[in-house]
């Protein structure tokens, strides 16, 4: 898409993402395509391609571009997958995923965020994203199994329903740990076995719900 932010977007991909080792060309292309500035408040648009997270409605945040790219790359999407996202927020992560897989299901617990995200998906004709208001720690049983699951809020453990709803083979990424300080975990399910790897220290807003931090 050509717009006045095309240059900053190209620079974001080159300097913040590719330069830090994200090499999956499909992920880089998606990050070059999705107009991140539309997912933040108009007053913050000039900062939309800068190297840090930004505030969105309800005290939540849209993650730093590099973190979005990194978590997306870990899912190793090839195009035909069904993906579950927990924490729709601004909708930006779901939008990036939607360019890389067949169908995105995204769950958000705050009603104040969903209408705006849906409006942007429609305006961009990203019709392969379905978003609903619910407690994402319960997953989305009716749409399971998922080839990939991404949790964009941090909690003390991976909610068991998400592990149940992960396909075999399947990949799940989530920040796990204490409030305000977690480790990015990658779970891979293959041949009936589940493996968990701890990748890096990260800082996400809290996952709230039955299997996350309590309300
Ligand atoms: N992926 C988002 C990041 C949003 S921040 C983006 O690209 O903008 C994390 C989001 O997780 C917040 O919007 C928060 O409300 C949501 N969240 C926290 N706990 C949740 C839960 N149990 N179910 C669904 N969403 C949850």
mmCIF file of C-alpha atoms in Angstrom, residues 11-186:
data_model
loop_
_atom_site.group_PDB
_atom_site.id
_atom_site.type_symbol
_atom_site.label_atom_id
_atom_site.label_comp_id
_atom_site.label_asym_id
_atom_site.label_seq_id
_atom_site.Cartn_x
_atom_site.Cartn_y
_atom_site.Cartn_z
ATOM 1 C CA UNK A 11 12.948 1.959 7.345
ATOM 2 C CA UNK A 12 11.289 0.250 10.313
ATOM 3 C CA UNK A 13 11.605 -3.110 8.567
ATOM 4 C CA UNK A 14 15.202 -2.531 7.471
ATOM 5 C CA UNK A 15 16.619 -1.015 10.669
ATOM 6 C CA UNK A 16 14.557 -2.466 13.514
ATOM 7 C CA UNK A 17 13.543 -5.851 12.158
ATOM 8 C CA UNK A 18 15.805 -7.241 9.429
ATOM 9 C CA UNK A 19 18.923 -5.735 11.045
ATOM 10 C CA UNK A 20 18.059 -7.573 14.286
ATOM 11 C CA UNK A 21 17.875 -10.946 12.598
ATOM 12 C CA UNK A 22 14.295 -11.436 11.424
ATOM 13 C CA UNK A 23 14.894 -12.986 8.023
ATOM 14 C CA UNK A 24 11.600 -14.678 7.056
ATOM 15 C CA UNK A 25 10.786 -12.814 3.834
ATOM 16 C CA UNK A 26 7.052 -13.383 4.214
ATOM 17 C CA UNK A 27 7.100 -11.752 7.675
ATOM 18 C CA UNK A 28 9.180 -8.817 6.375
ATOM 19 C CA UNK A 29 6.771 -8.339 3.458
ATOM 20 C CA UNK A 30 3.735 -8.371 5.763
ATOM 21 C CA UNK A 31 5.350 -5.780 8.057
ATOM 22 C CA UNK A 32 6.070 -3.645 4.978
ATOM 23 C CA UNK A 33 2.435 -3.921 3.868
ATOM 24 C CA UNK A 34 0.345 -3.410 7.005
ATOM 25 C CA UNK A 35 -0.212 0.315 7.713
ATOM 26 C CA UNK A 36 0.665 0.334 11.428
ATOM 27 C CA UNK A 37 -0.184 4.047 11.778
ATOM 28 C CA UNK A 38 -3.889 3.254 11.297
ATOM 29 C CA UNK A 39 -3.868 1.134 14.462
ATOM 30 C CA UNK A 40 -2.802 3.963 16.802
ATOM 31 C CA UNK A 41 -4.496 7.165 17.873
ATOM 32 C CA UNK A 42 -4.146 9.881 15.233
ATOM 33 C CA UNK A 43 -2.023 12.005 17.591
ATOM 34 C CA UNK A 44 0.518 9.147 17.808
ATOM 35 C CA UNK A 45 0.724 8.460 14.077
ATOM 36 C CA UNK A 46 4.075 10.200 13.586
ATOM 37 C CA UNK A 47 5.513 7.709 16.125
ATOM 38 C CA UNK A 48 3.814 4.621 14.699
ATOM 39 C CA UNK A 49 7.013 3.303 13.077
ATOM 40 C CA UNK A 50 9.352 4.101 15.957
ATOM 41 C CA UNK A 51 11.178 1.427 17.919
ATOM 42 C CA UNK A 52 8.947 1.162 21.012
ATOM 43 C CA UNK A 53 5.445 0.138 22.124
ATOM 44 C CA UNK A 54 2.671 2.767 22.097
ATOM 45 C CA UNK A 55 -0.381 3.225 24.322
ATOM 46 C CA UNK A 56 -3.828 2.285 23.003
ATOM 47 C CA UNK A 57 -7.293 2.503 24.598
ATOM 48 C CA UNK A 58 -7.957 0.953 28.027
ATOM 49 C CA UNK A 59 -4.405 1.251 29.408
ATOM 50 C CA UNK A 60 -3.168 -1.380 26.912
ATOM 51 C CA UNK A 61 -0.291 -1.211 24.428
ATOM 52 C CA UNK A 62 0.485 -2.013 20.815
ATOM 53 C CA UNK A 63 3.772 -3.942 20.979
ATOM 54 C CA UNK A 64 7.093 -2.683 19.634
ATOM 55 C CA UNK A 65 7.316 -3.573 15.904
ATOM 56 C CA UNK A 66 10.311 -5.871 16.491
ATOM 57 C CA UNK A 67 8.382 -7.943 19.070
ATOM 58 C CA UNK A 68 5.454 -8.333 16.646
ATOM 59 C CA UNK A 69 7.857 -9.511 13.931
ATOM 60 C CA UNK A 70 9.738 -11.833 16.284
ATOM 61 C CA UNK A 71 6.621 -13.557 17.678
ATOM 62 C CA UNK A 72 5.158 -13.832 14.189
ATOM 63 C CA UNK A 73 8.324 -15.407 12.776
ATOM 64 C CA UNK A 74 8.332 -17.988 15.578
ATOM 65 C CA UNK A 75 4.990 -19.311 14.326
ATOM 66 C CA UNK A 76 6.607 -20.282 10.978
ATOM 67 C CA UNK A 77 3.433 -19.601 8.986
ATOM 68 C CA UNK A 78 3.342 -20.773 5.369
ATOM 69 C CA UNK A 79 -0.104 -19.614 4.270
ATOM 70 C CA UNK A 80 -2.695 -22.298 4.926
ATOM 71 C CA UNK A 81 -2.887 -22.142 8.723
ATOM 72 C CA UNK A 82 -5.674 -21.301 11.127
ATOM 73 C CA UNK A 83 -4.260 -19.037 13.849
ATOM 74 C CA UNK A 84 -5.628 -17.983 17.238
ATOM 75 C CA UNK A 85 -4.556 -14.702 18.814
ATOM 76 C CA UNK A 86 -5.337 -13.818 22.434
ATOM 77 C CA UNK A 87 -5.431 -10.038 22.992
ATOM 78 C CA UNK A 88 -6.702 -8.281 19.847
ATOM 79 C CA UNK A 89 -5.875 -4.845 21.288
ATOM 80 C CA UNK A 90 -5.385 -2.399 18.434
ATOM 81 C CA UNK A 91 -5.700 -5.221 15.887
ATOM 82 C CA UNK A 92 -2.196 -4.695 14.476
ATOM 83 C CA UNK A 93 -0.797 -8.131 15.314
ATOM 84 C CA UNK A 94 -3.920 -9.802 13.907
ATOM 85 C CA UNK A 95 -3.541 -7.741 10.732
ATOM 86 C CA UNK A 96 0.067 -8.887 10.277
ATOM 87 C CA UNK A 97 -0.955 -12.523 10.863
ATOM 88 C CA UNK A 98 -3.804 -12.214 8.385
ATOM 89 C CA UNK A 99 -1.311 -11.560 5.561
ATOM 90 C CA UNK A 100 0.523 -14.803 6.391
ATOM 91 C CA UNK A 101 -2.107 -17.469 7.044
ATOM 92 C CA UNK A 102 -5.538 -18.624 5.919
ATOM 93 C CA UNK A 103 -7.699 -17.492 8.872
ATOM 94 C CA UNK A 104 -7.122 -15.517 12.073
ATOM 95 C CA UNK A 105 -9.356 -15.839 15.143
ATOM 96 C CA UNK A 106 -8.666 -13.134 17.708
ATOM 97 C CA UNK A 107 -10.101 -12.763 21.220
ATOM 98 C CA UNK A 108 -10.218 -9.538 23.271
ATOM 99 C CA UNK A 109 -11.672 -9.033 26.748
ATOM 100 C CA UNK A 110 -12.119 -5.251 26.569
ATOM 101 C CA UNK A 111 -15.192 -4.076 24.728
ATOM 102 C CA UNK A 112 -13.657 -0.629 24.272
ATOM 103 C CA UNK A 113 -11.076 -2.009 21.808
ATOM 104 C CA UNK A 114 -12.928 -4.393 19.493
ATOM 105 C CA UNK A 115 -15.132 -2.050 17.405
ATOM 106 C CA UNK A 116 -12.178 0.075 16.354
ATOM 107 C CA UNK A 117 -10.049 -2.961 15.414
ATOM 108 C CA UNK A 118 -12.926 -4.423 13.383
ATOM 109 C CA UNK A 119 -13.437 -1.117 11.600
ATOM 110 C CA UNK A 120 -9.810 -1.047 10.480
ATOM 111 C CA UNK A 121 -9.908 -4.688 9.313
ATOM 112 C CA UNK A 122 -12.928 -3.851 7.158
ATOM 113 C CA UNK A 123 -11.414 -0.663 5.770
ATOM 114 C CA UNK A 124 -8.316 -2.621 4.706
ATOM 115 C CA UNK A 125 -10.415 -5.527 3.348
ATOM 116 C CA UNK A 126 -8.691 -7.941 5.748
ATOM 117 C CA UNK A 127 -11.668 -10.275 5.638
ATOM 118 C CA UNK A 128 -9.890 -13.344 7.035
ATOM 119 C CA UNK A 129 -9.909 -12.023 10.622
ATOM 120 C CA UNK A 130 -12.735 -12.918 13.021
ATOM 121 C CA UNK A 131 -12.595 -11.169 16.397
ATOM 122 C CA UNK A 132 -14.785 -11.722 19.452
ATOM 123 C CA UNK A 133 -15.215 -10.408 22.982
ATOM 124 C CA UNK A 134 -14.400 -13.141 25.518
ATOM 125 C CA UNK A 135 -11.885 -14.393 28.059
ATOM 126 C CA UNK A 136 -9.105 -15.578 25.780
ATOM 127 C CA UNK A 137 -7.597 -17.817 28.455
ATOM 128 C CA UNK A 138 -10.391 -20.214 27.520
ATOM 129 C CA UNK A 139 -9.325 -20.157 23.859
ATOM 130 C CA UNK A 140 -11.950 -20.457 21.127
ATOM 131 C CA UNK A 141 -13.134 -24.104 21.366
ATOM 132 C CA UNK A 142 -15.622 -23.895 18.460
ATOM 133 C CA UNK A 143 -12.875 -22.899 16.011
ATOM 134 C CA UNK A 144 -10.156 -25.273 17.338
ATOM 135 C CA UNK A 145 -7.753 -26.859 16.565
ATOM 136 C CA UNK A 146 -5.299 -24.082 15.695
ATOM 137 C CA UNK A 147 -2.063 -24.592 13.790
ATOM 138 C CA UNK A 148 -0.608 -21.651 15.678
ATOM 139 C CA UNK A 149 -1.549 -19.687 18.804
ATOM 140 C CA UNK A 150 -0.115 -16.327 19.852
ATOM 141 C CA UNK A 151 -0.816 -14.726 23.225
ATOM 142 C CA UNK A 152 -0.016 -11.023 23.271
ATOM 143 C CA UNK A 153 -0.411 -10.493 27.015
ATOM 144 C CA UNK A 154 1.695 -11.950 29.824
ATOM 145 C CA UNK A 155 0.464 -14.457 32.429
ATOM 146 C CA UNK A 156 1.832 -16.812 35.090
ATOM 147 C CA UNK A 157 1.345 -19.947 32.997
ATOM 148 C CA UNK A 158 0.150 -21.063 29.581
ATOM 149 C CA UNK A 159 -3.614 -21.505 29.959
ATOM 150 C CA UNK A 160 -4.293 -25.280 29.639
ATOM 151 C CA UNK A 161 -7.238 -24.770 27.229
ATOM 152 C CA UNK A 162 -4.814 -23.180 24.751
ATOM 153 C CA UNK A 163 -2.527 -26.218 24.871
ATOM 154 C CA UNK A 164 -5.574 -28.457 24.316
ATOM 155 C CA UNK A 165 -6.668 -26.376 21.324
ATOM 156 C CA UNK A 166 -3.215 -26.386 19.690
ATOM 157 C CA UNK A 167 -3.086 -28.733 16.677
ATOM 158 C CA UNK A 168 -0.439 -31.435 16.243
ATOM 159 C CA UNK A 169 1.812 -30.269 14.663
ATOM 160 C CA UNK A 170 1.385 -26.793 16.126
ATOM 161 C CA UNK A 171 3.288 -23.838 17.578
ATOM 162 C CA UNK A 172 2.332 -21.472 20.415
ATOM 163 C CA UNK A 173 4.094 -18.323 21.623
ATOM 164 C CA UNK A 174 3.342 -16.514 24.858
ATOM 165 C CA UNK A 175 5.089 -14.272 27.397
ATOM 166 C CA UNK A 176 5.059 -16.271 30.654
ATOM 167 C CA UNK A 177 6.025 -15.014 34.085
ATOM 168 C CA UNK A 178 5.448 -12.363 36.693
ATOM 169 C CA UNK A 179 3.483 -9.178 36.137
ATOM 170 C CA UNK A 180 5.471 -6.638 34.101
ATOM 171 C CA UNK A 181 8.310 -9.096 33.447
ATOM 172 C CA UNK A 182 8.026 -12.320 31.506
ATOM 173 C CA UNK A 183 9.923 -14.736 29.322
ATOM 174 C CA UNK A 184 8.832 -15.399 25.794
ATOM 175 C CA UNK A 185 7.965 -19.109 25.560
ATOM 176 C CA UNK A 186 7.639 -21.202 22.429
#
